[in-house]
Coordinates of C-alpha atoms and ligand atoms in Angstrom, one line a residue:
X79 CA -157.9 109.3 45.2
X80 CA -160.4 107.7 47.6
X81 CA -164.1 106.7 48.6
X82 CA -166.1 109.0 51.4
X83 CA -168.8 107.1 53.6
X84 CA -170.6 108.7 56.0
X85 CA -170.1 105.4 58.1
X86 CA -167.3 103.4 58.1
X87 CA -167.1 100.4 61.0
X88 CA -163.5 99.2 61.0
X89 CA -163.5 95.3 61.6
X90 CA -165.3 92.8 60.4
X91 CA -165.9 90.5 63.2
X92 CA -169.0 89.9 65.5
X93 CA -169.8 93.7 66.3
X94 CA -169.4 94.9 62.8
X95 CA -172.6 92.4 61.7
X96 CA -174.7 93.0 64.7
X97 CA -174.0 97.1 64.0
X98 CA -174.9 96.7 60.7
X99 CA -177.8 95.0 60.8
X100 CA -178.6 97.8 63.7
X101 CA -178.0 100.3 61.3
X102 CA -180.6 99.2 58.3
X103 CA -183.3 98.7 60.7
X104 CA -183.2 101.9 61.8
X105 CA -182.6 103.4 58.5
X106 CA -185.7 101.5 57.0
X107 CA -186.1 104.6 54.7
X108 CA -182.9 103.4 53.2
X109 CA -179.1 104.3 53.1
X110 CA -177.5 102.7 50.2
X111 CA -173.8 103.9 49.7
X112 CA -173.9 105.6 53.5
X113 CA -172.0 102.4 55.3
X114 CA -168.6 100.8 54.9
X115 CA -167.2 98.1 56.7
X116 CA -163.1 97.2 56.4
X117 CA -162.1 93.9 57.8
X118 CA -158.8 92.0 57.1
X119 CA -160.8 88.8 57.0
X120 CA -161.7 87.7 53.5
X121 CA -165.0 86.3 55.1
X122 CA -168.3 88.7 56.1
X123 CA -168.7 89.0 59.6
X124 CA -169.3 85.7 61.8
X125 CA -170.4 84.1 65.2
X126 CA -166.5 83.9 66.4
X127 CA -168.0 81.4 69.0
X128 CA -168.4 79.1 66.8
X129 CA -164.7 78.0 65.5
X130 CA -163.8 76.8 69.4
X131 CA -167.2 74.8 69.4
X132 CA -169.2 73.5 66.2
X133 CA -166.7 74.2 63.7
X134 CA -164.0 71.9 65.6
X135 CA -166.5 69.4 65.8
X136 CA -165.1 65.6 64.5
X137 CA -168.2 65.7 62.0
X138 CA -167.3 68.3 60.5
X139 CA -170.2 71.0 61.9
X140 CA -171.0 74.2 61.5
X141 CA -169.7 75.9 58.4
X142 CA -170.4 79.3 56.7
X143 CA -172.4 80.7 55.6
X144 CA -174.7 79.1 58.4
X145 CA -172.8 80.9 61.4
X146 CA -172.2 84.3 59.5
X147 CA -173.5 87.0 62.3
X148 CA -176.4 87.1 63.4
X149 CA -177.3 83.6 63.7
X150 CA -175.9 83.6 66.7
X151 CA -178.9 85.8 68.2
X152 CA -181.4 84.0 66.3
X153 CA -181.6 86.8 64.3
X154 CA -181.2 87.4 60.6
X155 CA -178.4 85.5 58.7
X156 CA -176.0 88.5 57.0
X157 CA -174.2 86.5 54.0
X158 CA -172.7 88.9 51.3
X159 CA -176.0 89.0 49.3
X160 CA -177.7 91.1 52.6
X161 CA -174.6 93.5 52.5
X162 CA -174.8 94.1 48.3
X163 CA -178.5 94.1 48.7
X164 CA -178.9 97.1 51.4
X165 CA -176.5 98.8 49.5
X166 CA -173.4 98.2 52.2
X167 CA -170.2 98.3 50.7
X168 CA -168.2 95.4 52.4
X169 CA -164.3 95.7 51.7
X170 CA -163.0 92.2 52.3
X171 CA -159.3 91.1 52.7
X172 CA -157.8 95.0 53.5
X173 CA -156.3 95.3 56.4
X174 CA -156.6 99.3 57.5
X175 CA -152.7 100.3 57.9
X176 CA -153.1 103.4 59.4
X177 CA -155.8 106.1 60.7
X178 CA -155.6 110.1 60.8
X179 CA -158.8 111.0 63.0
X180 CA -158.4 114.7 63.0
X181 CA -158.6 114.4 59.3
X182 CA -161.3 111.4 59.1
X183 CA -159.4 109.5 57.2
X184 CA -158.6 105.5 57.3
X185 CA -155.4 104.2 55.1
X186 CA -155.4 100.6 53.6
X187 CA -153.3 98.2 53.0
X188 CA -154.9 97.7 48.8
X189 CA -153.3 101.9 49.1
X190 CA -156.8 103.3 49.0
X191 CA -157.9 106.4 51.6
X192 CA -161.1 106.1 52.9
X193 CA -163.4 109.0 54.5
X194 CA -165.5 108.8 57.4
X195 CA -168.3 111.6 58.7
X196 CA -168.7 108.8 61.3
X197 CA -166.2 106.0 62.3
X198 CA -167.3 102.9 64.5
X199 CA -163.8 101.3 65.8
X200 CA -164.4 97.2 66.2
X201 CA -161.2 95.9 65.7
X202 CA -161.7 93.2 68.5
X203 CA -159.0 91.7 69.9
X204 CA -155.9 89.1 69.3
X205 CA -154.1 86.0 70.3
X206 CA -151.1 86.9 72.6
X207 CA -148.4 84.9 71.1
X208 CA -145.6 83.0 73.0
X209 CA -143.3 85.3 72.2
X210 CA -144.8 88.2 74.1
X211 CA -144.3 86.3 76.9
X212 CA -140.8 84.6 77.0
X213 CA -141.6 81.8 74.9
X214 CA -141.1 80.0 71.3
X215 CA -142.7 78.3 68.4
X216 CA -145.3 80.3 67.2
X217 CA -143.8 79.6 63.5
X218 CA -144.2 75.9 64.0
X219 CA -146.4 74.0 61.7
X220 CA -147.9 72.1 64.4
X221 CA -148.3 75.1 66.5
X222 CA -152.3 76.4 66.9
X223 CA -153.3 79.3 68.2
X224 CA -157.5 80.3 67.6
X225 CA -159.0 83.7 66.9
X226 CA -160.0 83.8 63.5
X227 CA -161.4 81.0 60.4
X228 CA -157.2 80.4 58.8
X229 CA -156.7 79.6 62.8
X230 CA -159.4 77.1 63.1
X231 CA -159.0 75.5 59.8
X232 CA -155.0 75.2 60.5
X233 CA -156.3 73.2 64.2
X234 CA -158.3 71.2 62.0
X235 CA -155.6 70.4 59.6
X236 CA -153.0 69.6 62.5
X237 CA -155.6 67.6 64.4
X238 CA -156.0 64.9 61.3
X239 CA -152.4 64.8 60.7
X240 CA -151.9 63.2 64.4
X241 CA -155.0 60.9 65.3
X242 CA -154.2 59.6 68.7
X243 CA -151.9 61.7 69.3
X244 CA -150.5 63.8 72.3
X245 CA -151.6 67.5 72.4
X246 CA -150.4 70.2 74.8
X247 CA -152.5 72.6 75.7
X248 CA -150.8 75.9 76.8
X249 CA -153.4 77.8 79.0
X250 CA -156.5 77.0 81.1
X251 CA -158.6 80.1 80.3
X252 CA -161.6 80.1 77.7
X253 CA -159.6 78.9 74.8
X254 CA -157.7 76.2 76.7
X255 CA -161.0 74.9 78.1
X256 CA -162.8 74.9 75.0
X257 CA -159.6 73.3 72.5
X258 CA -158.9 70.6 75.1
X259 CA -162.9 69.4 74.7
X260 CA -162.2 69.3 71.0
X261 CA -159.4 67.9 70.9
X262 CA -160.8 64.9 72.6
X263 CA -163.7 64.6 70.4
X264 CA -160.9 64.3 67.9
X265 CA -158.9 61.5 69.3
X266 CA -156.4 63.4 70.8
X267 CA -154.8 63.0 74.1
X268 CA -154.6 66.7 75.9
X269 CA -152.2 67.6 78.7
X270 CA -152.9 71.1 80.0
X271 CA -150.4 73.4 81.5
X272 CA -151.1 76.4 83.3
X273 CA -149.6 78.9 85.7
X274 CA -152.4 78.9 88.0
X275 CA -153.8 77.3 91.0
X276 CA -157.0 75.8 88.7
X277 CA -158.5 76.7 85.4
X278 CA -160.8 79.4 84.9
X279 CA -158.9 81.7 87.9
X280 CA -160.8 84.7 86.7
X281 CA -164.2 83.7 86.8
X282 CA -164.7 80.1 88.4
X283 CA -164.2 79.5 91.7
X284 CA -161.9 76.7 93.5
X285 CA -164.9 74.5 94.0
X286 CA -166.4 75.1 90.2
X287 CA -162.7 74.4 88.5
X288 CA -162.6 71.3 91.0
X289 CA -165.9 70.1 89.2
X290 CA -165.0 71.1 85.4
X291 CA -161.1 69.7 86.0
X292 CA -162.9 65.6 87.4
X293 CA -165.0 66.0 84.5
X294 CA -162.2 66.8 82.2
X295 CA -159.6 63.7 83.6
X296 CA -162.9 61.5 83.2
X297 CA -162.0 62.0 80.0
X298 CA -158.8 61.7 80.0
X299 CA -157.2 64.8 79.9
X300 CA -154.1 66.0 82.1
X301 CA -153.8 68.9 84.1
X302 CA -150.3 70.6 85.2
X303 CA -151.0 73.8 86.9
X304 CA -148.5 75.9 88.8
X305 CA -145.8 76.2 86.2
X306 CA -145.2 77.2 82.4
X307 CA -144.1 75.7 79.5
X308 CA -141.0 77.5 79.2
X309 CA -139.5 76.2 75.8
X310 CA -141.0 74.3 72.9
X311 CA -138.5 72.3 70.9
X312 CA -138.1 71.7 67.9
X313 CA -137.1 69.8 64.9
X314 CA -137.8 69.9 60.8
X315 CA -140.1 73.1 62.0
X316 CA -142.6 71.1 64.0
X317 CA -142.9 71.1 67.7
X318 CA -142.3 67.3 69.4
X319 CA -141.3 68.3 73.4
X320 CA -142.9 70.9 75.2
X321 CA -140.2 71.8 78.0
X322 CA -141.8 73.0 81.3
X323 CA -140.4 75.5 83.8
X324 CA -139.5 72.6 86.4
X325 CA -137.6 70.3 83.5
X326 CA -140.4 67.8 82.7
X327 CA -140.6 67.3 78.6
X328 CA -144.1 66.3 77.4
X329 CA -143.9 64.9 74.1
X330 CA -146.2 66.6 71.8
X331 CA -147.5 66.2 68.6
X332 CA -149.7 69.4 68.8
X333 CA -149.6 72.9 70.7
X334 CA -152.6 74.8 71.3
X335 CA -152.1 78.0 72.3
X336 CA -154.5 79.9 74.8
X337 CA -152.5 83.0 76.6
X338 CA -155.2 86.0 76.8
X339 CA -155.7 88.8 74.1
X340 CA -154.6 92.3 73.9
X341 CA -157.4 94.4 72.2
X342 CA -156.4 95.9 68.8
X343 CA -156.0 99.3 69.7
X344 CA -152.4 100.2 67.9
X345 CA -153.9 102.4 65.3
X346 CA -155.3 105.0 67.8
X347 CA -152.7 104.9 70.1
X348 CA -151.5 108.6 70.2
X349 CA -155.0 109.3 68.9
X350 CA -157.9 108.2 71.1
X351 CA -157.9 108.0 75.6
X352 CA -157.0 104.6 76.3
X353 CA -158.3 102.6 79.5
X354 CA -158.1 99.2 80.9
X355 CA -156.3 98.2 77.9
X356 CA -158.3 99.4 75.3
X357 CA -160.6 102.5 74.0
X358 CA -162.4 104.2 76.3
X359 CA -166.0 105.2 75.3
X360 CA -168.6 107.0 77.4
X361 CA -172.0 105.1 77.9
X362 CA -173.0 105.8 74.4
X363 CA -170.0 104.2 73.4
X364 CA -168.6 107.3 71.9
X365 CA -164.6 108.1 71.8
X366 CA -162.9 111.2 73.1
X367 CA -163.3 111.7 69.3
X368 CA -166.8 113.1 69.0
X369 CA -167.3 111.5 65.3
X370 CA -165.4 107.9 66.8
X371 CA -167.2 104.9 68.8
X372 CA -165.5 101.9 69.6
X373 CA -167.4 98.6 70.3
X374 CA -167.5 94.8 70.9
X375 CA -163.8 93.8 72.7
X376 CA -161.8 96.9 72.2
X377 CA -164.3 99.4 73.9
X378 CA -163.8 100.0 77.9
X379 CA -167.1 101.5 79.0
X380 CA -168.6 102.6 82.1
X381 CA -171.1 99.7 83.7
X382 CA -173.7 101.2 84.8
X383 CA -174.3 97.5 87.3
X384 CA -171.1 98.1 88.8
X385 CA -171.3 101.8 89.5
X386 CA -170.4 102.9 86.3
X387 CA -166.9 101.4 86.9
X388 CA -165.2 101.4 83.5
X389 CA -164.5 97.8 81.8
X390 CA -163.3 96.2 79.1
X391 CA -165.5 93.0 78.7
X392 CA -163.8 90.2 76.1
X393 CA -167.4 88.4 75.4
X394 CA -169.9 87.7 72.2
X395 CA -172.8 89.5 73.7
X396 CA -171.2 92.1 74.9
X397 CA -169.7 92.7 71.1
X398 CA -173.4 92.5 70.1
X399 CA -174.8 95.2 72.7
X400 CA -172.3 97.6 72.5
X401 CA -172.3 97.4 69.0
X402 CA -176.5 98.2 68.4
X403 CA -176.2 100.9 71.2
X404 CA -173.5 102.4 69.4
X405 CA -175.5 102.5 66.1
X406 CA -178.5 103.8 67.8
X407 CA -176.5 106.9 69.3
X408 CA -174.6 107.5 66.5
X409 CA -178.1 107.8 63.9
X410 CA -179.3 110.1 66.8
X411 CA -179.2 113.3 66.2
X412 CA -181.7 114.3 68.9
X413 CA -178.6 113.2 71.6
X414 CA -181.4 111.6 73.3
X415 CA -180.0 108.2 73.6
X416 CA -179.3 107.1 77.0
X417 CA -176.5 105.6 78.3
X418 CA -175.7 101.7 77.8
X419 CA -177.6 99.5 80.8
X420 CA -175.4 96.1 80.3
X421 CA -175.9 93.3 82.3
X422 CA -172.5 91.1 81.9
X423 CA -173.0 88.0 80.6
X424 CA -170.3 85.0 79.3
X425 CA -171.2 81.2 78.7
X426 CA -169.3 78.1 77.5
X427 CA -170.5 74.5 76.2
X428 CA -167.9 72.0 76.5
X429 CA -168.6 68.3 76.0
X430 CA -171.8 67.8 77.1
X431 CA -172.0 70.9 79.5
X432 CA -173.0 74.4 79.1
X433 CA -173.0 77.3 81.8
X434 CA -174.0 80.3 81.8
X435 CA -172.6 83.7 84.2
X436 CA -173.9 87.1 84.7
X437 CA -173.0 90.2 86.5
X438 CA -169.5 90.5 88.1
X439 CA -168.1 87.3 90.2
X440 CA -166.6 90.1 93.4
X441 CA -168.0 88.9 97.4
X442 CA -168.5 86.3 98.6
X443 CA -169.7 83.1 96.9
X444 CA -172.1 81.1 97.8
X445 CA -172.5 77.2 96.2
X446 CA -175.4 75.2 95.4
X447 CA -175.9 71.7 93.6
X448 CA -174.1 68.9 92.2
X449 CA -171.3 70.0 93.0
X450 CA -169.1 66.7 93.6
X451 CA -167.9 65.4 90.4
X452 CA -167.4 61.6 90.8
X453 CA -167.3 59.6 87.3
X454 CA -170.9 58.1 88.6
X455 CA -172.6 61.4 88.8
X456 CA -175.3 62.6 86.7
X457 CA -175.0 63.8 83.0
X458 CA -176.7 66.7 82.9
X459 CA -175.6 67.7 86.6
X460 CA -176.6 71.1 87.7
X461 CA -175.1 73.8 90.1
X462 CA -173.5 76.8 90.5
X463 CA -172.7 79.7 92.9
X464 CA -174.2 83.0 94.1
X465 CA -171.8 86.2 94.5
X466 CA -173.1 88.2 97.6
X467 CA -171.6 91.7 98.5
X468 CA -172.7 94.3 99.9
X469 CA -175.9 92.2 101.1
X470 CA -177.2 91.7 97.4
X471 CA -176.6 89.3 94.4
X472 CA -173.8 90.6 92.6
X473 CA -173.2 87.3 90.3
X474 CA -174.5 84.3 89.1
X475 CA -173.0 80.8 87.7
X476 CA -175.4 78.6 86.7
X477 CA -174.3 74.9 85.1
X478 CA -176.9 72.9 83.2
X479 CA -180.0 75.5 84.3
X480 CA -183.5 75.4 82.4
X481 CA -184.2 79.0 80.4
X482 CA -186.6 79.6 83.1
X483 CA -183.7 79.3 85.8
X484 CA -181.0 81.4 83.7
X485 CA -183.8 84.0 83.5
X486 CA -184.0 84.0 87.1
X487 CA -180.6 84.2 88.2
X488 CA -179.9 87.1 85.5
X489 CA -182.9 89.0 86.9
X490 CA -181.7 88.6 90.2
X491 CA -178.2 90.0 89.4
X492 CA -179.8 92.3 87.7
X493 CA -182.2 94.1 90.3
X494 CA -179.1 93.0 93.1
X495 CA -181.8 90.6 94.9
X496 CA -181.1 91.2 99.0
X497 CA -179.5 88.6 100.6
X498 CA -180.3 89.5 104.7
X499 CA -179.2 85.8 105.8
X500 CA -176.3 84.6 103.5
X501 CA -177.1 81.0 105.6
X502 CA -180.5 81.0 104.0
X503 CA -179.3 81.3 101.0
X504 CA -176.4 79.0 101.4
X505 CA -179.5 76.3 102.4
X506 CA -181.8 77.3 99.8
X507 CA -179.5 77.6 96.8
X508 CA -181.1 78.2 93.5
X509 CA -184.6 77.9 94.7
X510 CA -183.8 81.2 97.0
X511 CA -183.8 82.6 93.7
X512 CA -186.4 80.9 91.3
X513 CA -188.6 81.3 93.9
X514 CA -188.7 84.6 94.1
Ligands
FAD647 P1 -163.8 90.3 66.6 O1 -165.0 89.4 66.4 O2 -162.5 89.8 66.9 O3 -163.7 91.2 65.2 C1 -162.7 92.1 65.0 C2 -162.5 92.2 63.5 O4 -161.7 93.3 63.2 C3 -161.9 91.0 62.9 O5 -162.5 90.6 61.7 C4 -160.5 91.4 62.6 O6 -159.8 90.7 61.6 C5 -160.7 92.9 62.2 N1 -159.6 93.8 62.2 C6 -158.8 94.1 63.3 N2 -157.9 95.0 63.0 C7 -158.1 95.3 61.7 C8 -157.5 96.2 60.8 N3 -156.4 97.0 61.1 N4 -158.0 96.3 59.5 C9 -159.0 95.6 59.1 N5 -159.7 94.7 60.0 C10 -159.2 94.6 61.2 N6 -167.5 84.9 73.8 C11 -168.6 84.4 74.5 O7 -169.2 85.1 75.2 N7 -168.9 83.0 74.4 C12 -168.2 82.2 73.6 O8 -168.5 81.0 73.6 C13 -167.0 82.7 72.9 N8 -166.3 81.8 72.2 C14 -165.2 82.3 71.5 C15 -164.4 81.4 70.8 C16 -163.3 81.9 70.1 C17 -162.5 80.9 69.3 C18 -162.9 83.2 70.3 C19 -161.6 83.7 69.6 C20 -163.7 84.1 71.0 C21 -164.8 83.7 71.6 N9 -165.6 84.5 72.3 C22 -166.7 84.0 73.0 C23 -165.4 86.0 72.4 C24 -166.1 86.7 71.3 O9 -166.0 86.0 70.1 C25 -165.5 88.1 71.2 O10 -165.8 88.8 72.3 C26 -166.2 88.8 70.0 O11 -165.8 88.2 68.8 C27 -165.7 90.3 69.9 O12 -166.3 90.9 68.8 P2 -165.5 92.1 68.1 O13 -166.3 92.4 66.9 O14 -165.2 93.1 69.1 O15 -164.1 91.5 67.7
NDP648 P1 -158.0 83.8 79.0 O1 -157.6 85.1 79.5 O2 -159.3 83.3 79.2 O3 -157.0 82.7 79.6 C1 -155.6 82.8 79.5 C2 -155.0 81.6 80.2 O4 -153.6 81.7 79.9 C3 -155.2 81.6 81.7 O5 -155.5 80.2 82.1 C4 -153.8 81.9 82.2 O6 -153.5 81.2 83.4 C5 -152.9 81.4 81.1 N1 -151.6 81.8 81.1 C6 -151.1 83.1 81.3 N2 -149.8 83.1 81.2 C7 -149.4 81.8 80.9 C8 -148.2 81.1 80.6 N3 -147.0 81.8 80.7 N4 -148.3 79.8 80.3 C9 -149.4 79.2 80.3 N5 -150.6 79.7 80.5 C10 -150.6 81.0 80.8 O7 -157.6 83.9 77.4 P2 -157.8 82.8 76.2 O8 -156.6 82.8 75.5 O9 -158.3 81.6 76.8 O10 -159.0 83.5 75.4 C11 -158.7 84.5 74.5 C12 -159.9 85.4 74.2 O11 -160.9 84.6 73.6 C13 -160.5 86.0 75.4 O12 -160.9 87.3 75.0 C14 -161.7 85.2 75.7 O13 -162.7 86.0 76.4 C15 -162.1 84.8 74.3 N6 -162.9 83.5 74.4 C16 -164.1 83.5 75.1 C17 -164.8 82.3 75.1 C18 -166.0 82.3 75.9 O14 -166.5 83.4 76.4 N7 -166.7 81.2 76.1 C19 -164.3 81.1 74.5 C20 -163.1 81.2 73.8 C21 -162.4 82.4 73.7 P3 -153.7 81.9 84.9 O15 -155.1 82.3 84.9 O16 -153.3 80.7 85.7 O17 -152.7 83.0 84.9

């Protein structure tokens, strides 16, 4: 026994709303009963953004149903009355166990079988535990990691039971970055420990971590960098020492958690071509399965920027993109859709700074601005760098910029703006750019 859709998306996260709300606007002559999504989550599909920002926030912010998806694009808000009134069927709670795709068929865990004409794969991606890598605790009560709403609202819960409290922070990538701001919002005191030379390795570069890592001990957080926390121990099943490679023991009260993720590609392994750790999808997003598509954080697809060079790109506009091309190809049946054109963009808020980055961070960079934190400098400081290669603006990081002056720099990353004289544009900074 079982239900047959001629859509199913598999996920509920940030690319399963922005696909379906994709999906009724170009089926304006109505499709009631044609779409399914499956998610595990009990919720409908949300701005994940929002639990490492707003939704950590001391006052208590943001709360659903104000961030389900597509708020987050100042676009339509999709609560469960949009879904049951465009005739979507949204299966809540059910976690999909396994998937046959020569036979179209997707196994649950409630023991139903559902049929697909058309499946679109956005399982996005999860937490790497401590575990995976050597390490303990990720039972403890007082242990957090952050991917989904029972993750924020056990930070929450762990936060109030220690105000004042010591915190270690396990990781000085997006997560780490982001928790550590909240936490101190909260009361908490936050040591951060990472393997690394600075935080951010991947994107920021020495002299942008420099700035973000003053700003952060102005407000009094700690940064260990160059070693691990190798043990956590622990006692009545909460965490109080976090042991580090090189035998110091920070007391904690707290662990947050902030490793990486490992896309959710399990149930097609076998099934689907893999690359760069997850699903690979041609430029209209489509598997090596001709009725599969895979979106949002598990898809690697060929970036048409960078050559077509095939990535895998863990980022909330790049869930929503992928995730509206892939609708549009799949309703196609002319084949005339194109392939994707994506311009890659990630951005952060954190205290009271916000940055923005497009295109790919490769040549040689190029600073501008403020960029000497000292605790007298301005509070709404602005700079950023320039990535030149090949003689043309590969990438942009902008800190504090007007819309006018994000527009620019992701125009010029866009149309690879020549760079003849890398000293001009060393001396001219951002204007070389806004002014255009
Ligand atoms: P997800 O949003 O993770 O959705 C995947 C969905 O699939 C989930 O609902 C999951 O439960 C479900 N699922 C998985 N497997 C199954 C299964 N077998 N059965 C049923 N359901 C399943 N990006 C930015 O650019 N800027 C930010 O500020 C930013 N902040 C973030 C803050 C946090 C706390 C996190 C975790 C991520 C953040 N990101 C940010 C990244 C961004 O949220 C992701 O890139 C985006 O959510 C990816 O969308 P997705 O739909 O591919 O995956
Ligand atoms: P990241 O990949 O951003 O960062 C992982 C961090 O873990 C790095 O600092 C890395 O350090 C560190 N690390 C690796 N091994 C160890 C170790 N043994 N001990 C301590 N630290 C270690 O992953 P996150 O977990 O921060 O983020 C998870 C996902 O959430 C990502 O997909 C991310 O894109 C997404 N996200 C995005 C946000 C945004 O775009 N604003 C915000 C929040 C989450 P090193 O580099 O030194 O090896």
């Amino acid at each position: 026994m079982g239900r047959a859709f001629a859509y199913v998306i598999l996920g509920g996260g940030v690319a399963a709303g922005y696909a379906a709300l994709e999906f009724v606007r170009r089926r304006s002559d109505g499709a009631a009963g044609e779409l399914c999504i499956i998610s595990d989550e009990t919720v409908a599909p949300y701005e994940r953004p929002a639990l490492s920002k707003g939704y950590l926030s001391p006052e208590g912010g943001a709360r659903l149903p104000a961030f389900h998806t597509c708020a987050g694009a100042n676009d339509q808000l999709l609560t469960n009355n949009w879904y049951r009134e465009h005739g979507i069927e949204l299966i809540l709670g059910t976690k999909v166990i396994s998937v046959d795709v020569r036979r179209k068929t997707l196994f649950t865990s409630a023991g139903e079988t559902i049929s697909y004409a058309t499946l679109i794969v956005a399982t996005g991606a999860r937490a790497l535990k401590l575990e995976e890598i050597g390490g303990n605790g990720s039972d403890a009560e007082n242990v957090c990691y952050l991917r989904n709403l029972e993750d924020a609202d056990k930070l929450i819960r762990v936060m109030r039971s220690c105000p004042g409290g010591d915190a270690v922070v396990i990781g000085g990538g997006y997560i780490g970055m982001e928790c550590a701001a909240a936490l101190v919002a909260n009361n908490i005191k936050v040591t951060i420990v990472f393997p690394g030379k600075h935080c951010m390795e991947n994107l920021f570069t020495p002299k942008i971590a420099e700035f973000y890592e003053n700003y952060y001990a102005s407000k009094g957080v700690t940064f260990i960098k160059g070693t691990v926390v190798s043990s956590l121990a622990i006692s009545s099943g909460k965490v109080t020492t976090a042991i580090l490679r090189d035998g110091r023991r920070l007391p904690a009260d707290m662990v947050v958690v902030g490793i990486g993720a490992r896309a959710n590609t399990a149930l097609f392994e076998g099934q689907l071509v893999m690359e760069k750790g997850g699903i690979k999808v041609s430029g209209q997003m489509r598997t090596s399965d001709a009725s599969v598509y895979a979106v949002g954080d598990v898809a690697a697809f060929p970036v048409k920027l960078l050559g077509a060079e095939v990535r895998r790109l863990e980022h909330v506009d790049c869930a929503r993109r992928t995730a509206r091309h892939a609708v549009a190809a799949a309703l196609d049946s002319s084949g005339a859709t194109g392939d994707i054109d994506y311009l890659p963009f990630f951005y952060s808020r954190v205290f009271a700074l916000s940055w923005k980055f497009y295109g790919d961070n490769t040549g040689k960079a190029v600073h501008f601005g403020d960029l000497d934190f000292s605790a007298s400098s301005s509070s709404k400081p602005k700079f950023g760098a320039l990535w030149v290669s090949a003689g043309r603006i590969a990438g942009a990081f902008l800190e504090g910029g007007s819309p006018e002056e994000y527009e620019a720099i992701a125009h010029a990353v866009r149309r690879g703006t020549a760079v003849p004289d890398v000293a001009v544009l060393a001396r001219q900074g951002l204007a070389f750019i806004v002014q255009e």
